Coordinates of C-alpha atoms in Angstrom, one line a residue:
X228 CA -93.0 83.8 27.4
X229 CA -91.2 86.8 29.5
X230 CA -91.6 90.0 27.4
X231 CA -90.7 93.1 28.9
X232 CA -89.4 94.4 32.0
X233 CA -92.6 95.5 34.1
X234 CA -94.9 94.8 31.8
X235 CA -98.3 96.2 32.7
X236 CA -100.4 93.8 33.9
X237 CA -100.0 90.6 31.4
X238 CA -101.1 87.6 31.2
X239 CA -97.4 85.9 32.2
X240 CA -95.4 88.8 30.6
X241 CA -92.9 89.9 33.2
X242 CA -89.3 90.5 32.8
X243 CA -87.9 89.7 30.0
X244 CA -85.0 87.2 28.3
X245 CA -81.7 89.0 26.8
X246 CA -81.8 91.8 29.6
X247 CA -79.2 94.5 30.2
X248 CA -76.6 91.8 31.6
X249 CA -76.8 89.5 28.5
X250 CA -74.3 88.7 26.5
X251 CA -74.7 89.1 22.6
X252 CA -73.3 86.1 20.0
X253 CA -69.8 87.9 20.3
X254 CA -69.4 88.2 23.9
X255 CA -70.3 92.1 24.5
X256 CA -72.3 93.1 26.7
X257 CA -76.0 95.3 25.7
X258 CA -77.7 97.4 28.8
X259 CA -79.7 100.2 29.2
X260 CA -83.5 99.9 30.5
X261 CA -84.8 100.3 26.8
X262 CA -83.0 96.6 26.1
X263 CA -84.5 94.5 28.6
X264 CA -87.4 93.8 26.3
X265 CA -87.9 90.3 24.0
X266 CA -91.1 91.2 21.8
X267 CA -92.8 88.7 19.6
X268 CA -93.7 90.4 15.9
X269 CA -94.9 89.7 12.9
X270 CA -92.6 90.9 9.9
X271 CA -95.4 92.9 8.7
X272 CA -94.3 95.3 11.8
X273 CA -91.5 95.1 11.4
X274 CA -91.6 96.8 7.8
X275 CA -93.8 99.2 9.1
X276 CA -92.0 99.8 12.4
X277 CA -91.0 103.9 13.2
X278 CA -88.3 105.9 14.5
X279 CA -88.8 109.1 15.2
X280 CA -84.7 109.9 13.5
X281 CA -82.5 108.1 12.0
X282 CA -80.8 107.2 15.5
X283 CA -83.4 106.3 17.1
X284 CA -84.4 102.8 18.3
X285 CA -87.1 101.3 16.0
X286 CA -90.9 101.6 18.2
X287 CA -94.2 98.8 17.6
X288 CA -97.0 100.4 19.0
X289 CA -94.8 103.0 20.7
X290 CA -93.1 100.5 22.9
X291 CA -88.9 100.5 21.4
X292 CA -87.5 97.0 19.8
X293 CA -84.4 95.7 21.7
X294 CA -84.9 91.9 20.8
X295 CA -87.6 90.3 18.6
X296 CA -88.9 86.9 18.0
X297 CA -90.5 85.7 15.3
X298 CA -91.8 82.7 13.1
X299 CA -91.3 82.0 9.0
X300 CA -89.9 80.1 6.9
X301 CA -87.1 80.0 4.9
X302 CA -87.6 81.7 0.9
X303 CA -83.8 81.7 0.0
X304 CA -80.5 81.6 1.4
X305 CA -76.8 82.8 0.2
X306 CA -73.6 82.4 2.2
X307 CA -71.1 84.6 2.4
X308 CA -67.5 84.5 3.3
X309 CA -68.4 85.8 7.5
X310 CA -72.4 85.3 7.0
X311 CA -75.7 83.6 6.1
X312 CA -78.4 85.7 4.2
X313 CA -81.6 84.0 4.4
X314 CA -84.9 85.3 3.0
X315 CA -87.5 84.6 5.6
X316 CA -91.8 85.2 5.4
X317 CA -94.3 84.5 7.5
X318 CA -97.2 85.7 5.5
X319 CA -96.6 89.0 6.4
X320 CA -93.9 89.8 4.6
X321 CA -90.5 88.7 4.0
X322 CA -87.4 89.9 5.5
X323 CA -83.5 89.6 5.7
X324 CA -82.4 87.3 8.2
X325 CA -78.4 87.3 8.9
X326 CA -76.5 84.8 11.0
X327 CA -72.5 85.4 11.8
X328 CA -70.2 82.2 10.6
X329 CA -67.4 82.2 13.5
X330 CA -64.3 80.9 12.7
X331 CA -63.9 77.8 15.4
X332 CA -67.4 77.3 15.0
X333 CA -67.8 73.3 16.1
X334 CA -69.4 70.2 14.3
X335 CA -72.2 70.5 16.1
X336 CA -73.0 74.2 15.1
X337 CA -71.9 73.0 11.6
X338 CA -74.8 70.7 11.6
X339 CA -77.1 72.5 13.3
X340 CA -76.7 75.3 10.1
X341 CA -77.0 72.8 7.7
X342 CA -80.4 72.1 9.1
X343 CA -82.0 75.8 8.1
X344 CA -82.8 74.8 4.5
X345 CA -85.2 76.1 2.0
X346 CA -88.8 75.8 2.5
X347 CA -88.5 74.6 6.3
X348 CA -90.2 76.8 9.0
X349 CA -88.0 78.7 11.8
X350 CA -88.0 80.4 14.9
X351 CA -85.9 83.2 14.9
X352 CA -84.2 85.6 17.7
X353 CA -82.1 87.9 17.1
X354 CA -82.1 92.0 16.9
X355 CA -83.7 94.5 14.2
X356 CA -81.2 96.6 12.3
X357 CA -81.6 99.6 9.6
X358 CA -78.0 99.7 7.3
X359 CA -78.5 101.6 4.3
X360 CA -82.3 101.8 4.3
X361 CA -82.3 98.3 4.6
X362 CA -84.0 96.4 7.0
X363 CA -82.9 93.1 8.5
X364 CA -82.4 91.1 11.5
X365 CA -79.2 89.7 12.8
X366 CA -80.1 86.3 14.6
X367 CA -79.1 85.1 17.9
X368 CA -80.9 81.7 17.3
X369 CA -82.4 80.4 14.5
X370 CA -83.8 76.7 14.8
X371 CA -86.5 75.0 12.7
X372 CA -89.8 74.6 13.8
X373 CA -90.8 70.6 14.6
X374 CA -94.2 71.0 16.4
X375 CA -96.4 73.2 13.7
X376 CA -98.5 74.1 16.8
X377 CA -95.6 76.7 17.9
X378 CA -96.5 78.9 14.6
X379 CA -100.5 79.4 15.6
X380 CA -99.2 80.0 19.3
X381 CA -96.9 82.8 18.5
X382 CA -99.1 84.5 16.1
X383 CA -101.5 84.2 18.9
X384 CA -99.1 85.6 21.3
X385 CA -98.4 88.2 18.6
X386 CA -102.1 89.1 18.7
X387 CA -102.3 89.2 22.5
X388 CA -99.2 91.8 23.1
X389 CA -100.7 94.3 19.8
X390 CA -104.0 94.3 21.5
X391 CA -102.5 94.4 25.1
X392 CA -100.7 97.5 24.0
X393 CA -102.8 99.6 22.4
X394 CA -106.0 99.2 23.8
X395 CA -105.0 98.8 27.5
X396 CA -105.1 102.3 29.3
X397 CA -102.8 101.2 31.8
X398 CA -99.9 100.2 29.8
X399 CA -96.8 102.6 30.2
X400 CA -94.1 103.1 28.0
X401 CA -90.5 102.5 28.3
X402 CA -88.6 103.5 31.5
X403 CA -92.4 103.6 33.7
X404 CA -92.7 100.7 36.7
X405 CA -96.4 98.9 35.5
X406 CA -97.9 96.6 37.5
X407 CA -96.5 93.3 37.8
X408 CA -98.7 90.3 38.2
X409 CA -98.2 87.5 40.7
X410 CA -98.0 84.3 40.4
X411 CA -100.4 82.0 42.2
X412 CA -100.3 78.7 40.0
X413 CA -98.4 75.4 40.8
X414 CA -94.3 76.6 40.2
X415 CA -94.0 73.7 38.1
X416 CA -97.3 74.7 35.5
X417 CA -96.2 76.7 33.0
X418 CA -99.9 77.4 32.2
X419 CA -100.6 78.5 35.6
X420 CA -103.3 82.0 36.1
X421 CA -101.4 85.3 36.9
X422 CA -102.9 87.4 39.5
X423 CA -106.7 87.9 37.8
X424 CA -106.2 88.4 34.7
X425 CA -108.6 86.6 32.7
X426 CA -105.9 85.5 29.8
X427 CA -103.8 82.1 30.7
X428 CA -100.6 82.0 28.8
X429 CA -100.3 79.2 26.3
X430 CA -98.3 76.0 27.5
X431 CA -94.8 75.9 25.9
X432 CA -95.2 73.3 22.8
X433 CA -91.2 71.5 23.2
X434 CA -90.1 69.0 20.4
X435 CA -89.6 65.3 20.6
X436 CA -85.8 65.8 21.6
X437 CA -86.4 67.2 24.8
X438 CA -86.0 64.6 27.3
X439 CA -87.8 65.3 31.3
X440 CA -84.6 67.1 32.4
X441 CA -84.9 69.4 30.3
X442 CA -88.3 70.2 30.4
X443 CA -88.1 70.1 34.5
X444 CA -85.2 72.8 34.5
X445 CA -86.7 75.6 31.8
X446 CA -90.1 75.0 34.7
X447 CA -87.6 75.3 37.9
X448 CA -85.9 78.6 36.0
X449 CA -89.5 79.7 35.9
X450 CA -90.6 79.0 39.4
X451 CA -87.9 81.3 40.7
X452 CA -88.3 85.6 40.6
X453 CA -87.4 87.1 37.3
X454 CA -84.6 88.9 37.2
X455 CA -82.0 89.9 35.2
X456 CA -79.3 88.0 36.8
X457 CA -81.2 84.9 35.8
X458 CA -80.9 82.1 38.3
X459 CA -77.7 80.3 39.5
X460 CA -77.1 76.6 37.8
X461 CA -76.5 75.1 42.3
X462 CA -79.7 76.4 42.5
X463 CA -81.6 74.4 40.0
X464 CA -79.4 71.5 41.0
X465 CA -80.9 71.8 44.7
X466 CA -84.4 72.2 43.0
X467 CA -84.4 69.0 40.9
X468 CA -81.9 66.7 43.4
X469 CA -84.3 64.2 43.9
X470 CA -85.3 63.9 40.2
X471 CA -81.5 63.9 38.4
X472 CA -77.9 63.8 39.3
X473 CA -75.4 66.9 39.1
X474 CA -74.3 65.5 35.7
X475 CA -77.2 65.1 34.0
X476 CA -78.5 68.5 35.1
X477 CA -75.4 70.0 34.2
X478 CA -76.0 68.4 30.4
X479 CA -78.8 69.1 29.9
X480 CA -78.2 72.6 30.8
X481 CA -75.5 72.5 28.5
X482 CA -77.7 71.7 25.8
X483 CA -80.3 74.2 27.0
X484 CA -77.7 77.0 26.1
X485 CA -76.8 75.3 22.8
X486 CA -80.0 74.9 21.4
X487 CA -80.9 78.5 22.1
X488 CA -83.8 77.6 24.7
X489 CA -81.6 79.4 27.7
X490 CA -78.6 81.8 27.4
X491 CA -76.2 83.2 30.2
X492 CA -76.4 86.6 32.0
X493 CA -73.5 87.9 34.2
X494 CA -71.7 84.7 33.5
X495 CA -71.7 81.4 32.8
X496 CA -73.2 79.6 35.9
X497 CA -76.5 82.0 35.8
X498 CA -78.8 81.3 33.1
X499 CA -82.4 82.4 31.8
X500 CA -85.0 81.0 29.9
X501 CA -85.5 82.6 25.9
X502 CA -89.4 81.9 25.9

């Protein structure tokens, strides 16, 4: 996964998903340097995360949360009239999880809801919050978790970015350029090694219902630079013309977007990867 914007020297952790151009659930727009981070957690640290007032952005190991990702399953939920509450724990600790209910929303994101039941594990994205000395987490994506492999590689990953934080001396905080590796594997391996660094990031683990389209679009995303803007849809459909047609890229992109796997930066035909 893409973590952070320059960070220092990881194994595969460059730029990050939901950067300053991204668009949150309701359309608007989030910037600033400090945003252009996704961080994988436990929810363990986030109970125990600090601010230095009450203003301030929440910090893990002095680096500030913008967007978080994490792994649990579902405890309890309660729906409201404009949102679902659910009660998620991941051995950790439990926490508040919120989603917004939209007024048009569609069959399919009806369904797709219906699915996040009691006792099933999830993936969530989404942002910290503090209201009333409450902690929670409104959720950009929430989707259940079909390959159990995905929960030991995030608490790996978890593991990986603590320890690559705090006991790296060249890691720099927020708002300092760190070294960025390069990329010297096959564009197309997911697993390939990053400059020298010793650590080789985990291959994605992808359910049964992705089909090779989708699979060979999140790995042409990823053979282009990181950046912000994400990568223009023409251009993937160049990269993959000899696998798929225009239509079946342009689907499966489609679904991308919908299942929460890639979201859209400074508009609709430039997309990014979440993970």
């Amino acid at each position: 996964m893409h973590y952070e914007n320059g960070y220092e020297g990881g194994g595969g952790f460059l730029s990050s998903p939901f950067g300053e151009s991204a668009s949150t659930p309701t359309g608007t727009k989030r910037g600033g340097a400090a945003a252009q981070n996704l961080t994988p957690v436990s929810i363990k640290q986030l109970l125990e995360a600090t601010q230095i007032h009450a203003d301030a952005p929440f910090k893990v190991d002095e680096h500030e949360l913008s967007q978080i990702t994490f792994i649990g399953i579902i405890r309890r939920q309660s729906e409201q009239s404009t949102n679902v509450s659910y009660i998620v724990e991941d051995g950790t600790g439990s926490i508040d999880v919120r989603t917004w209910l939209e007024n048009d929303d569609n069959e399919i994101q009806q369904q797709k809801r219906a699915q996040l039941v009691e006792g099933i594990y999830v993936r969530v994205v989404g942002q910290f919050k503090q209201f009333a000395s409450k902690r929670h987490v409104v959720a950009f994506s929430m989707r259940p978790i079909e390959d159990y492999n995905e929960i030991t590689h995030h608490f790996l990953e978890v593991v990986y970015v603590h320890l690559f934080r705090t006991r790296n001396p060249s890691v720099k905080h927020e708002g300092e350029q760190g070294y960025q590796p390069s990329f010297s594997g096959d564009p197309f391996n997911p697993t390939g090694q990053y400059g020298n660094q010793a650590y080789k990031q985990p291959e994605p683990v992808y359910g049964n219902e992705f089909k090779p389209s989708h699979k060979a679009i999140i790995y042409a995303i990823k053979s282009f630079p990181d950046t912000n803007e994400g990568v223009h849809v023409e251009s993937i459909a160049q990269k993959l013309s000899s696998q798929f047609g225009r239509a079946e890229i342009s689907q499966a992109i489609e679904w991308l977007v919908g299942e929460g796997h890639l979201y859209s930066t400074i508009d609709d035909d430039h997309v990014r990867c979440t993970d």
